[in-house]
């Protein structure tokens, strides 16, 4: 069965955008132009344009028109191999750890192409965070908020809020200084410096509408959802060592899981 007419039109325009025939910032034809040329009804063209917007290819500006948007780099995160790669990397010499990181691995960008933004603060543990760590509400936590962007695109690749028990992190005072970011070897190596080996990582993923701040920093189009990854890192004794909440733009991030199953005998 042939795809509906709006999908055919959207695919045709998408091909022109991806080939560069329609350049960044260029206006797509007015709806009346396409209907007059036989591309379909007004409803058909509107549906095609909305599809292109949801796919991150165009931006619809009310009262002005539809424009080709900057093509964003898509990122792919494969947790099974990613986490083991990060743990193995924590054992390498500093010059090797500093050469690349997990963001580079996910995006294909090189370190000089990235811009790092970090903010640290000591905060009292909210009830949910306290429950996760098994501590009393109000316990001092190290809250780390950071995000990374490409130097040629101000939109954040993802947003991360990370939590450590402050007194545990303080065993290595360097972990309390945001000026040491990006840390060569990431969180797993940071924990290693205070005698903690990450033994298990649990991921939980949900989706929701973005907040106004997330819409701005991630540069999301209307109607685009965000993916929320709640990542819990446990030590070899089964204690929660670090908890983070990662916010991904739903229109350009892919989370891929490969789960081997035991074979029947």
PDB file of C-alpha atoms in Angstrom:
ATOM      1  CA  UNK A   1       0.000   0.000   0.000  1.00  0.00           C
ATOM      2  CA  UNK A   2       1.354   3.394  -0.978  1.00  0.00           C
ATOM      3  CA  UNK A   3       1.961   5.888   1.861  1.00  0.00           C
ATOM      4  CA  UNK A   4      -0.572   8.717   2.227  1.00  0.00           C
ATOM      5  CA  UNK A   5      -0.072  11.787   0.070  1.00  0.00           C
ATOM      6  CA  UNK A   6       1.096  13.974   2.960  1.00  0.00           C
ATOM      7  CA  UNK A   7       3.818  11.431   3.772  1.00  0.00           C
ATOM      8  CA  UNK A   8       4.957  11.312   0.166  1.00  0.00           C
ATOM      9  CA  UNK A   9       5.183  15.097   0.088  1.00  0.00           C
ATOM     10  CA  UNK A  10       7.047  15.173   3.401  1.00  0.00           C
ATOM     11  CA  UNK A  11       9.537  12.562   2.151  1.00  0.00           C
ATOM     12  CA  UNK A  12      10.141  14.517  -1.062  1.00  0.00           C
ATOM     13  CA  UNK A  13      10.833  17.737   0.835  1.00  0.00           C
ATOM     14  CA  UNK A  14      12.966  15.901   3.418  1.00  0.00           C
ATOM     15  CA  UNK A  15      15.155  14.515   0.623  1.00  0.00           C
ATOM     16  CA  UNK A  16      15.637  18.043  -0.776  1.00  0.00           C
ATOM     17  CA  UNK A  17      16.629  19.318   2.676  1.00  0.00           C
ATOM     18  CA  UNK A  18      19.073  16.500   3.403  1.00  0.00           C
ATOM     19  CA  UNK A  19      20.706  16.866  -0.021  1.00  0.00           C
ATOM     20  CA  UNK A  20      21.246  20.589   0.553  1.00  0.00           C
ATOM     21  CA  UNK A  21      18.945  21.643  -2.284  1.00  0.00           C
ATOM     22  CA  UNK A  22      16.919  23.465   0.368  1.00  0.00           C
ATOM     23  CA  UNK A  23      19.494  25.211   2.541  1.00  0.00           C
ATOM     24  CA  UNK A  24      19.464  26.115   6.222  1.00  0.00           C
ATOM     25  CA  UNK A  25      17.240  29.158   6.793  1.00  0.00           C
ATOM     26  CA  UNK A  26      15.551  28.880   3.412  1.00  0.00           C
ATOM     27  CA  UNK A  27      11.781  29.220   3.328  1.00  0.00           C
ATOM     28  CA  UNK A  28       9.728  26.300   2.043  1.00  0.00           C
ATOM     29  CA  UNK A  29       7.050  27.128  -0.542  1.00  0.00           C
ATOM     30  CA  UNK A  30       3.884  28.729   0.787  1.00  0.00           C
ATOM     31  CA  UNK A  31       1.020  26.281   1.227  1.00  0.00           C
ATOM     32  CA  UNK A  32      -0.999  27.960  -1.530  1.00  0.00           C
ATOM     33  CA  UNK A  33       1.945  27.532  -3.931  1.00  0.00           C
ATOM     34  CA  UNK A  34       2.058  23.783  -3.361  1.00  0.00           C
ATOM     35  CA  UNK A  35      -1.701  23.339  -3.536  1.00  0.00           C
ATOM     36  CA  UNK A  36      -1.729  25.357  -6.753  1.00  0.00           C
ATOM     37  CA  UNK A  37       0.994  23.118  -8.174  1.00  0.00           C
ATOM     38  CA  UNK A  38      -1.070  20.004  -7.461  1.00  0.00           C
ATOM     39  CA  UNK A  39       0.838  18.778  -4.408  1.00  0.00           C
ATOM     40  CA  UNK A  40      -2.435  18.182  -2.593  1.00  0.00           C
ATOM     41  CA  UNK A  41      -4.993  19.954  -0.479  1.00  0.00           C
ATOM     42  CA  UNK A  42      -4.232  22.503   2.212  1.00  0.00           C
ATOM     43  CA  UNK A  43      -4.714  19.763   4.795  1.00  0.00           C
ATOM     44  CA  UNK A  44      -2.210  17.537   2.978  1.00  0.00           C
ATOM     45  CA  UNK A  45       0.489  20.219   2.862  1.00  0.00           C
ATOM     46  CA  UNK A  46      -0.065  21.228   6.475  1.00  0.00           C
ATOM     47  CA  UNK A  47       0.283  17.592   7.568  1.00  0.00           C
ATOM     48  CA  UNK A  48       3.519  17.260   5.592  1.00  0.00           C
ATOM     49  CA  UNK A  49       4.959  20.408   7.153  1.00  0.00           C
ATOM     50  CA  UNK A  50       3.990  19.297  10.653  1.00  0.00           C
ATOM     51  CA  UNK A  51       5.702  15.958  10.027  1.00  0.00           C
ATOM     52  CA  UNK A  52       8.889  17.718   8.912  1.00  0.00           C
ATOM     53  CA  UNK A  53       8.764  19.880  12.031  1.00  0.00           C
ATOM     54  CA  UNK A  54       8.380  16.852  14.313  1.00  0.00           C
ATOM     55  CA  UNK A  55      11.383  15.273  12.563  1.00  0.00           C
ATOM     56  CA  UNK A  56      13.495  18.352  13.299  1.00  0.00           C
ATOM     57  CA  UNK A  57      13.951  19.361   9.665  1.00  0.00           C
ATOM     58  CA  UNK A  58      11.974  22.611   9.612  1.00  0.00           C
ATOM     59  CA  UNK A  59      10.741  25.282  11.962  1.00  0.00           C
ATOM     60  CA  UNK A  60       7.209  26.638  11.522  1.00  0.00           C
ATOM     61  CA  UNK A  61       7.014  30.329  12.441  1.00  0.00           C
ATOM     62  CA  UNK A  62       3.413  31.379  12.927  1.00  0.00           C
ATOM     63  CA  UNK A  63       2.414  34.169  10.529  1.00  0.00           C
ATOM     64  CA  UNK A  64       5.724  34.023   8.631  1.00  0.00           C
ATOM     65  CA  UNK A  65       6.221  30.613   7.077  1.00  0.00           C
ATOM     66  CA  UNK A  66       8.165  27.369   7.306  1.00  0.00           C
ATOM     67  CA  UNK A  67      11.968  27.398   7.261  1.00  0.00           C
ATOM     68  CA  UNK A  68      14.703  24.801   6.986  1.00  0.00           C
ATOM     69  CA  UNK A  69      16.378  24.535  10.362  1.00  0.00           C
ATOM     70  CA  UNK A  70      19.973  23.749  11.194  1.00  0.00           C
ATOM     71  CA  UNK A  71      20.489  20.018  10.908  1.00  0.00           C
ATOM     72  CA  UNK A  72      21.248  18.710  14.356  1.00  0.00           C
ATOM     73  CA  UNK A  73      23.687  15.922  15.027  1.00  0.00           C
ATOM     74  CA  UNK A  74      21.870  12.841  16.215  1.00  0.00           C
ATOM     75  CA  UNK A  75      23.335  10.917  19.125  1.00  0.00           C
ATOM     76  CA  UNK A  76      23.177   7.217  19.892  1.00  0.00           C
ATOM     77  CA  UNK A  77      23.672   5.824  23.391  1.00  0.00           C
ATOM     78  CA  UNK A  78      24.265   2.089  23.855  1.00  0.00           C
ATOM     79  CA  UNK A  79      24.372   1.633  27.643  1.00  0.00           C
ATOM     80  CA  UNK A  80      25.592  -1.971  27.753  1.00  0.00           C
ATOM     81  CA  UNK A  81      28.821  -1.295  25.872  1.00  0.00           C
ATOM     82  CA  UNK A  82      29.032   2.364  26.972  1.00  0.00           C
ATOM     83  CA  UNK A  83      29.171   1.659  30.717  1.00  0.00           C
ATOM     84  CA  UNK A  84      31.728  -1.131  30.418  1.00  0.00           C
ATOM     85  CA  UNK A  85      33.837   1.067  28.104  1.00  0.00           C
ATOM     86  CA  UNK A  86      33.704   3.844  30.702  1.00  0.00           C
ATOM     87  CA  UNK A  87      34.666   1.484  33.545  1.00  0.00           C
ATOM     88  CA  UNK A  88      37.583   0.015  31.575  1.00  0.00           C
ATOM     89  CA  UNK A  89      38.704   3.523  30.679  1.00  0.00           C
ATOM     90  CA  UNK A  90      38.864   4.499  34.362  1.00  0.00           C
ATOM     91  CA  UNK A  91      41.944   2.240  34.696  1.00  0.00           C
ATOM     92  CA  UNK A  92      43.891   3.989  31.917  1.00  0.00           C
ATOM     93  CA  UNK A  93      46.621   6.632  32.395  1.00  0.00           C
ATOM     94  CA  UNK A  94      45.378  10.231  32.552  1.00  0.00           C
ATOM     95  CA  UNK A  95      46.587  11.218  29.087  1.00  0.00           C
ATOM     96  CA  UNK A  96      44.522   8.405  27.558  1.00  0.00           C
ATOM     97  CA  UNK A  97      41.482   9.226  29.704  1.00  0.00           C
ATOM     98  CA  UNK A  98      41.741  12.889  28.742  1.00  0.00           C
ATOM     99  CA  UNK A  99      41.854  12.164  25.002  1.00  0.00           C
ATOM    100  CA  UNK A 100      38.150  11.335  24.679  1.00  0.00           C
ATOM    101  CA  UNK A 101      34.994  10.765  26.701  1.00  0.00           C
ATOM    102  CA  UNK A 102      31.553   9.211  26.643  1.00  0.00           C
ATOM    103  CA  UNK A 103      29.931  12.280  25.028  1.00  0.00           C
ATOM    104  CA  UNK A 104      32.410  12.039  22.177  1.00  0.00           C
ATOM    105  CA  UNK A 105      31.605   8.342  21.915  1.00  0.00           C
ATOM    106  CA  UNK A 106      27.864   8.985  21.724  1.00  0.00           C
ATOM    107  CA  UNK A 107      28.031  11.853  19.224  1.00  0.00           C
ATOM    108  CA  UNK A 108      31.109  11.144  17.108  1.00  0.00           C
ATOM    109  CA  UNK A 109      32.448  14.620  17.916  1.00  0.00           C
ATOM    110  CA  UNK A 110      36.012  15.266  19.070  1.00  0.00           C
ATOM    111  CA  UNK A 111      36.799  16.940  22.398  1.00  0.00           C
ATOM    112  CA  UNK A 112      37.906  20.269  20.795  1.00  0.00           C
ATOM    113  CA  UNK A 113      34.482  20.446  19.102  1.00  0.00           C
ATOM    114  CA  UNK A 114      32.644  20.429  22.439  1.00  0.00           C
ATOM    115  CA  UNK A 115      31.755  23.172  24.903  1.00  0.00           C
ATOM    116  CA  UNK A 116      31.361  22.108  28.545  1.00  0.00           C
ATOM    117  CA  UNK A 117      29.104  23.876  31.072  1.00  0.00           C
ATOM    118  CA  UNK A 118      29.162  22.943  34.771  1.00  0.00           C
ATOM    119  CA  UNK A 119      27.649  24.136  38.052  1.00  0.00           C
ATOM    120  CA  UNK A 120      28.250  22.503  41.458  1.00  0.00           C
ATOM    121  CA  UNK A 121      26.428  23.208  44.720  1.00  0.00           C
ATOM    122  CA  UNK A 122      25.972  21.654  48.160  1.00  0.00           C
ATOM    123  CA  UNK A 123      22.274  21.070  48.866  1.00  0.00           C
ATOM    124  CA  UNK A 124      20.150  19.260  51.476  1.00  0.00           C
ATOM    125  CA  UNK A 125      18.809  15.942  50.208  1.00  0.00           C
ATOM    126  CA  UNK A 126      15.190  16.135  49.106  1.00  0.00           C
ATOM    127  CA  UNK A 127      13.021  13.223  50.339  1.00  0.00           C
ATOM    128  CA  UNK A 128      13.223  11.339  47.005  1.00  0.00           C
ATOM    129  CA  UNK A 129      17.026  11.648  46.828  1.00  0.00           C
ATOM    130  CA  UNK A 130      17.413  10.747  50.488  1.00  0.00           C
ATOM    131  CA  UNK A 131      15.298   7.631  50.013  1.00  0.00           C
ATOM    132  CA  UNK A 132      17.377   6.519  47.041  1.00  0.00           C
ATOM    133  CA  UNK A 133      20.627   6.829  49.009  1.00  0.00           C
ATOM    134  CA  UNK A 134      19.191   5.480  52.250  1.00  0.00           C
ATOM    135  CA  UNK A 135      20.070   8.623  54.206  1.00  0.00           C
ATOM    136  CA  UNK A 136      18.051  11.119  56.244  1.00  0.00           C
ATOM    137  CA  UNK A 137      16.269  13.920  54.355  1.00  0.00           C
ATOM    138  CA  UNK A 138      18.397  17.035  54.583  1.00  0.00           C
ATOM    139  CA  UNK A 139      21.690  15.136  54.402  1.00  0.00           C
ATOM    140  CA  UNK A 140      24.198  17.288  52.546  1.00  0.00           C
ATOM    141  CA  UNK A 141      24.547  16.263  48.907  1.00  0.00           C
ATOM    142  CA  UNK A 142      26.851  17.391  46.120  1.00  0.00           C
ATOM    143  CA  UNK A 143      24.566  18.401  43.262  1.00  0.00           C
ATOM    144  CA  UNK A 144      26.314  18.659  39.911  1.00  0.00           C
ATOM    145  CA  UNK A 145      24.462  20.192  36.976  1.00  0.00           C
ATOM    146  CA  UNK A 146      26.200  20.030  33.634  1.00  0.00           C
ATOM    147  CA  UNK A 147      25.547  20.013  29.943  1.00  0.00           C
ATOM    148  CA  UNK A 148      27.582  19.844  26.764  1.00  0.00           C
ATOM    149  CA  UNK A 149      27.057  21.475  23.391  1.00  0.00           C
ATOM    150  CA  UNK A 150      28.839  21.428  20.067  1.00  0.00           C
ATOM    151  CA  UNK A 151      30.876  24.586  19.418  1.00  0.00           C
ATOM    152  CA  UNK A 152      28.950  25.155  16.179  1.00  0.00           C
ATOM    153  CA  UNK A 153      25.514  24.691  17.814  1.00  0.00           C
ATOM    154  CA  UNK A 154      24.453  26.306  21.077  1.00  0.00           C
ATOM    155  CA  UNK A 155      21.733  23.708  21.778  1.00  0.00           C
ATOM    156  CA  UNK A 156      22.653  21.298  24.566  1.00  0.00           C
ATOM    157  CA  UNK A 157      23.241  17.662  23.653  1.00  0.00           C
ATOM    158  CA  UNK A 158      21.745  16.600  26.993  1.00  0.00           C
ATOM    159  CA  UNK A 159      21.246  17.928  30.516  1.00  0.00           C
ATOM    160  CA  UNK A 160      22.599  16.081  33.553  1.00  0.00           C
ATOM    161  CA  UNK A 161      21.823  16.441  37.249  1.00  0.00           C
ATOM    162  CA  UNK A 162      24.112  14.232  39.327  1.00  0.00           C
ATOM    163  CA  UNK A 163      24.013  13.581  43.085  1.00  0.00           C
ATOM    164  CA  UNK A 164      26.701  12.293  45.459  1.00  0.00           C
ATOM    165  CA  UNK A 165      26.727  12.215  49.249  1.00  0.00           C
ATOM    166  CA  UNK A 166      28.828  15.291  50.011  1.00  0.00           C
ATOM    167  CA  UNK A 167      30.918  13.784  52.802  1.00  0.00           C
ATOM    168  CA  UNK A 168      31.736  10.781  50.615  1.00  0.00           C
ATOM    169  CA  UNK A 169      32.774  12.942  47.647  1.00  0.00           C
ATOM    170  CA  UNK A 170      34.827  15.152  50.010  1.00  0.00           C
ATOM    171  CA  UNK A 171      37.270  12.291  50.582  1.00  0.00           C
ATOM    172  CA  UNK A 172      38.861  13.736  47.433  1.00  0.00           C
ATOM    173  CA  UNK A 173      38.530  17.551  47.589  1.00  0.00           C
ATOM    174  CA  UNK A 174      39.149  17.762  43.841  1.00  0.00           C
ATOM    175  CA  UNK A 175      35.710  16.222  43.307  1.00  0.00           C
ATOM    176  CA  UNK A 176      34.116  19.306  44.913  1.00  0.00           C
ATOM    177  CA  UNK A 177      35.618  21.741  42.389  1.00  0.00           C
ATOM    178  CA  UNK A 178      33.636  22.262  39.171  1.00  0.00           C
ATOM    179  CA  UNK A 179      36.786  23.740  37.633  1.00  0.00           C
ATOM    180  CA  UNK A 180      38.096  20.182  37.249  1.00  0.00           C
ATOM    181  CA  UNK A 181      35.408  19.382  34.671  1.00  0.00           C
ATOM    182  CA  UNK A 182      35.421  17.775  32.211  1.00  0.00           C
ATOM    183  CA  UNK A 183      36.985  15.124  34.424  1.00  0.00           C
ATOM    184  CA  UNK A 184      39.205  12.701  32.471  1.00  0.00           C
ATOM    185  CA  UNK A 185      37.540   9.337  32.941  1.00  0.00           C
ATOM    186  CA  UNK A 186      34.153  10.638  34.061  1.00  0.00           C
ATOM    187  CA  UNK A 187      32.186   9.700  37.160  1.00  0.00           C
ATOM    188  CA  UNK A 188      33.408   6.105  37.328  1.00  0.00           C
ATOM    189  CA  UNK A 189      37.005   7.327  37.602  1.00  0.00           C
ATOM    190  CA  UNK A 190      35.990  10.025  40.098  1.00  0.00           C
ATOM    191  CA  UNK A 191      34.487   7.353  42.337  1.00  0.00           C
ATOM    192  CA  UNK A 192      37.613   5.242  41.919  1.00  0.00           C
ATOM    193  CA  UNK A 193      39.684   8.070  43.447  1.00  0.00           C
ATOM    194  CA  UNK A 194      37.704   7.678  46.693  1.00  0.00           C
ATOM    195  CA  UNK A 195      37.911   3.893  46.736  1.00  0.00           C
ATOM    196  CA  UNK A 196      34.518   3.140  45.154  1.00  0.00           C
ATOM    197  CA  UNK A 197      34.204   0.604  42.340  1.00  0.00           C
ATOM    198  CA  UNK A 198      30.994   0.803  40.319  1.00  0.00           C
ATOM    199  CA  UNK A 199      29.645  -2.721  40.077  1.00  0.00           C
ATOM    200  CA  UNK A 200      26.148  -2.247  38.651  1.00  0.00           C
ATOM    201  CA  UNK A 201      24.223   0.490  36.847  1.00  0.00           C
ATOM    202  CA  UNK A 202      20.431   0.567  36.652  1.00  0.00           C
ATOM    203  CA  UNK A 203      18.635   2.689  34.048  1.00  0.00           C
ATOM    204  CA  UNK A 204      14.982   3.746  34.101  1.00  0.00           C
ATOM    205  CA  UNK A 205      13.574   5.734  31.165  1.00  0.00           C
ATOM    206  CA  UNK A 206      10.428   7.831  30.919  1.00  0.00           C
ATOM    207  CA  UNK A 207       9.196  10.648  28.665  1.00  0.00           C
ATOM    208  CA  UNK A 208       7.436  13.911  29.455  1.00  0.00           C
ATOM    209  CA  UNK A 209       6.842  17.402  28.063  1.00  0.00           C
ATOM    210  CA  UNK A 210       9.842  19.701  28.582  1.00  0.00           C
ATOM    211  CA  UNK A 211       9.999  22.585  31.014  1.00  0.00           C
ATOM    212  CA  UNK A 212      10.448  26.119  29.667  1.00  0.00           C
ATOM    213  CA  UNK A 213      14.146  26.028  30.606  1.00  0.00           C
ATOM    214  CA  UNK A 214      14.677  22.661  28.905  1.00  0.00           C
ATOM    215  CA  UNK A 215      12.933  23.937  25.778  1.00  0.00           C
ATOM    216  CA  UNK A 216      15.327  26.886  25.684  1.00  0.00           C
ATOM    217  CA  UNK A 217      18.598  25.075  26.437  1.00  0.00           C
ATOM    218  CA  UNK A 218      17.834  22.073  24.220  1.00  0.00           C
ATOM    219  CA  UNK A 219      16.252  24.333  21.554  1.00  0.00           C
ATOM    220  CA  UNK A 220      13.191  22.131  21.173  1.00  0.00           C
ATOM    221  CA  UNK A 221      10.405  22.643  18.668  1.00  0.00           C
ATOM    222  CA  UNK A 222       6.823  22.822  19.974  1.00  0.00           C
ATOM    223  CA  UNK A 223       5.428  19.402  20.781  1.00  0.00           C
ATOM    224  CA  UNK A 224       8.828  17.720  21.173  1.00  0.00           C
ATOM    225  CA  UNK A 225       9.079  15.543  24.267  1.00  0.00           C
ATOM    226  CA  UNK A 226      12.155  14.928  26.370  1.00  0.00           C
ATOM    227  CA  UNK A 227      13.443  11.515  27.434  1.00  0.00           C
ATOM    228  CA  UNK A 228      14.388  11.217  31.110  1.00  0.00           C
ATOM    229  CA  UNK A 229      17.020   8.644  32.054  1.00  0.00           C
ATOM    230  CA  UNK A 230      17.368   7.986  35.784  1.00  0.00           C
ATOM    231  CA  UNK A 231      20.742   6.298  36.229  1.00  0.00           C
ATOM    232  CA  UNK A 232      21.720   4.626  39.508  1.00  0.00           C
ATOM    233  CA  UNK A 233      25.332   3.493  40.004  1.00  0.00           C
ATOM    234  CA  UNK A 234      25.940   0.926  42.768  1.00  0.00           C
ATOM    235  CA  UNK A 235      29.190  -0.122  44.418  1.00  0.00           C
ATOM    236  CA  UNK A 236      30.368  -3.684  45.033  1.00  0.00           C
ATOM    237  CA  UNK A 237      28.488  -3.767  48.371  1.00  0.00           C
ATOM    238  CA  UNK A 238      25.214  -2.860  46.666  1.00  0.00           C
ATOM    239  CA  UNK A 239      25.130   0.719  47.977  1.00  0.00           C
ATOM    240  CA  UNK A 240      24.043   3.590  45.742  1.00  0.00           C
ATOM    241  CA  UNK A 241      27.207   5.557  44.965  1.00  0.00           C
ATOM    242  CA  UNK A 242      25.830   8.104  42.474  1.00  0.00           C
ATOM    243  CA  UNK A 243      22.427   8.985  41.084  1.00  0.00           C
ATOM    244  CA  UNK A 244      21.857  11.090  38.005  1.00  0.00           C
ATOM    245  CA  UNK A 245      18.924  12.264  35.958  1.00  0.00           C
ATOM    246  CA  UNK A 246      19.761  12.845  32.305  1.00  0.00           C
ATOM    247  CA  UNK A 247      17.422  14.802  30.017  1.00  0.00           C
ATOM    248  CA  UNK A 248      17.656  14.075  26.295  1.00  0.00           C
ATOM    249  CA  UNK A 249      15.947  15.886  23.395  1.00  0.00           C
ATOM    250  CA  UNK A 250      13.452  13.348  22.084  1.00  0.00           C
ATOM    251  CA  UNK A 251      13.874  14.428  18.462  1.00  0.00           C
ATOM    252  CA  UNK A 252      17.578  13.674  18.139  1.00  0.00           C
ATOM    253  CA  UNK A 253      18.631  11.098  20.728  1.00  0.00           C
ATOM    254  CA  UNK A 254      18.396   7.339  20.349  1.00  0.00           C
ATOM    255  CA  UNK A 255      18.764   4.969  23.302  1.00  0.00           C
ATOM    256  CA  UNK A 256      19.724   1.466  22.196  1.00  0.00           C
ATOM    257  CA  UNK A 257      19.678  -1.607  24.446  1.00  0.00           C
ATOM    258  CA  UNK A 258      21.048  -5.007  23.519  1.00  0.00           C
ATOM    259  CA  UNK A 259      20.209  -7.631  26.119  1.00  0.00           C
ATOM    260  CA  UNK A 260      21.713 -11.123  25.708  1.00  0.00           C
ATOM    261  CA  UNK A 261      19.460 -13.943  26.931  1.00  0.00           C
ATOM    262  CA  UNK A 262      20.529 -17.275  28.311  1.00  0.00           C
ATOM    263  CA  UNK A 263      20.120 -20.095  25.790  1.00  0.00           C
ATOM    264  CA  UNK A 264      17.942 -23.070  26.382  1.00  0.00           C
ATOM    265  CA  UNK A 265      19.964 -26.184  26.932  1.00  0.00           C
TER     266      UNK A 265
END
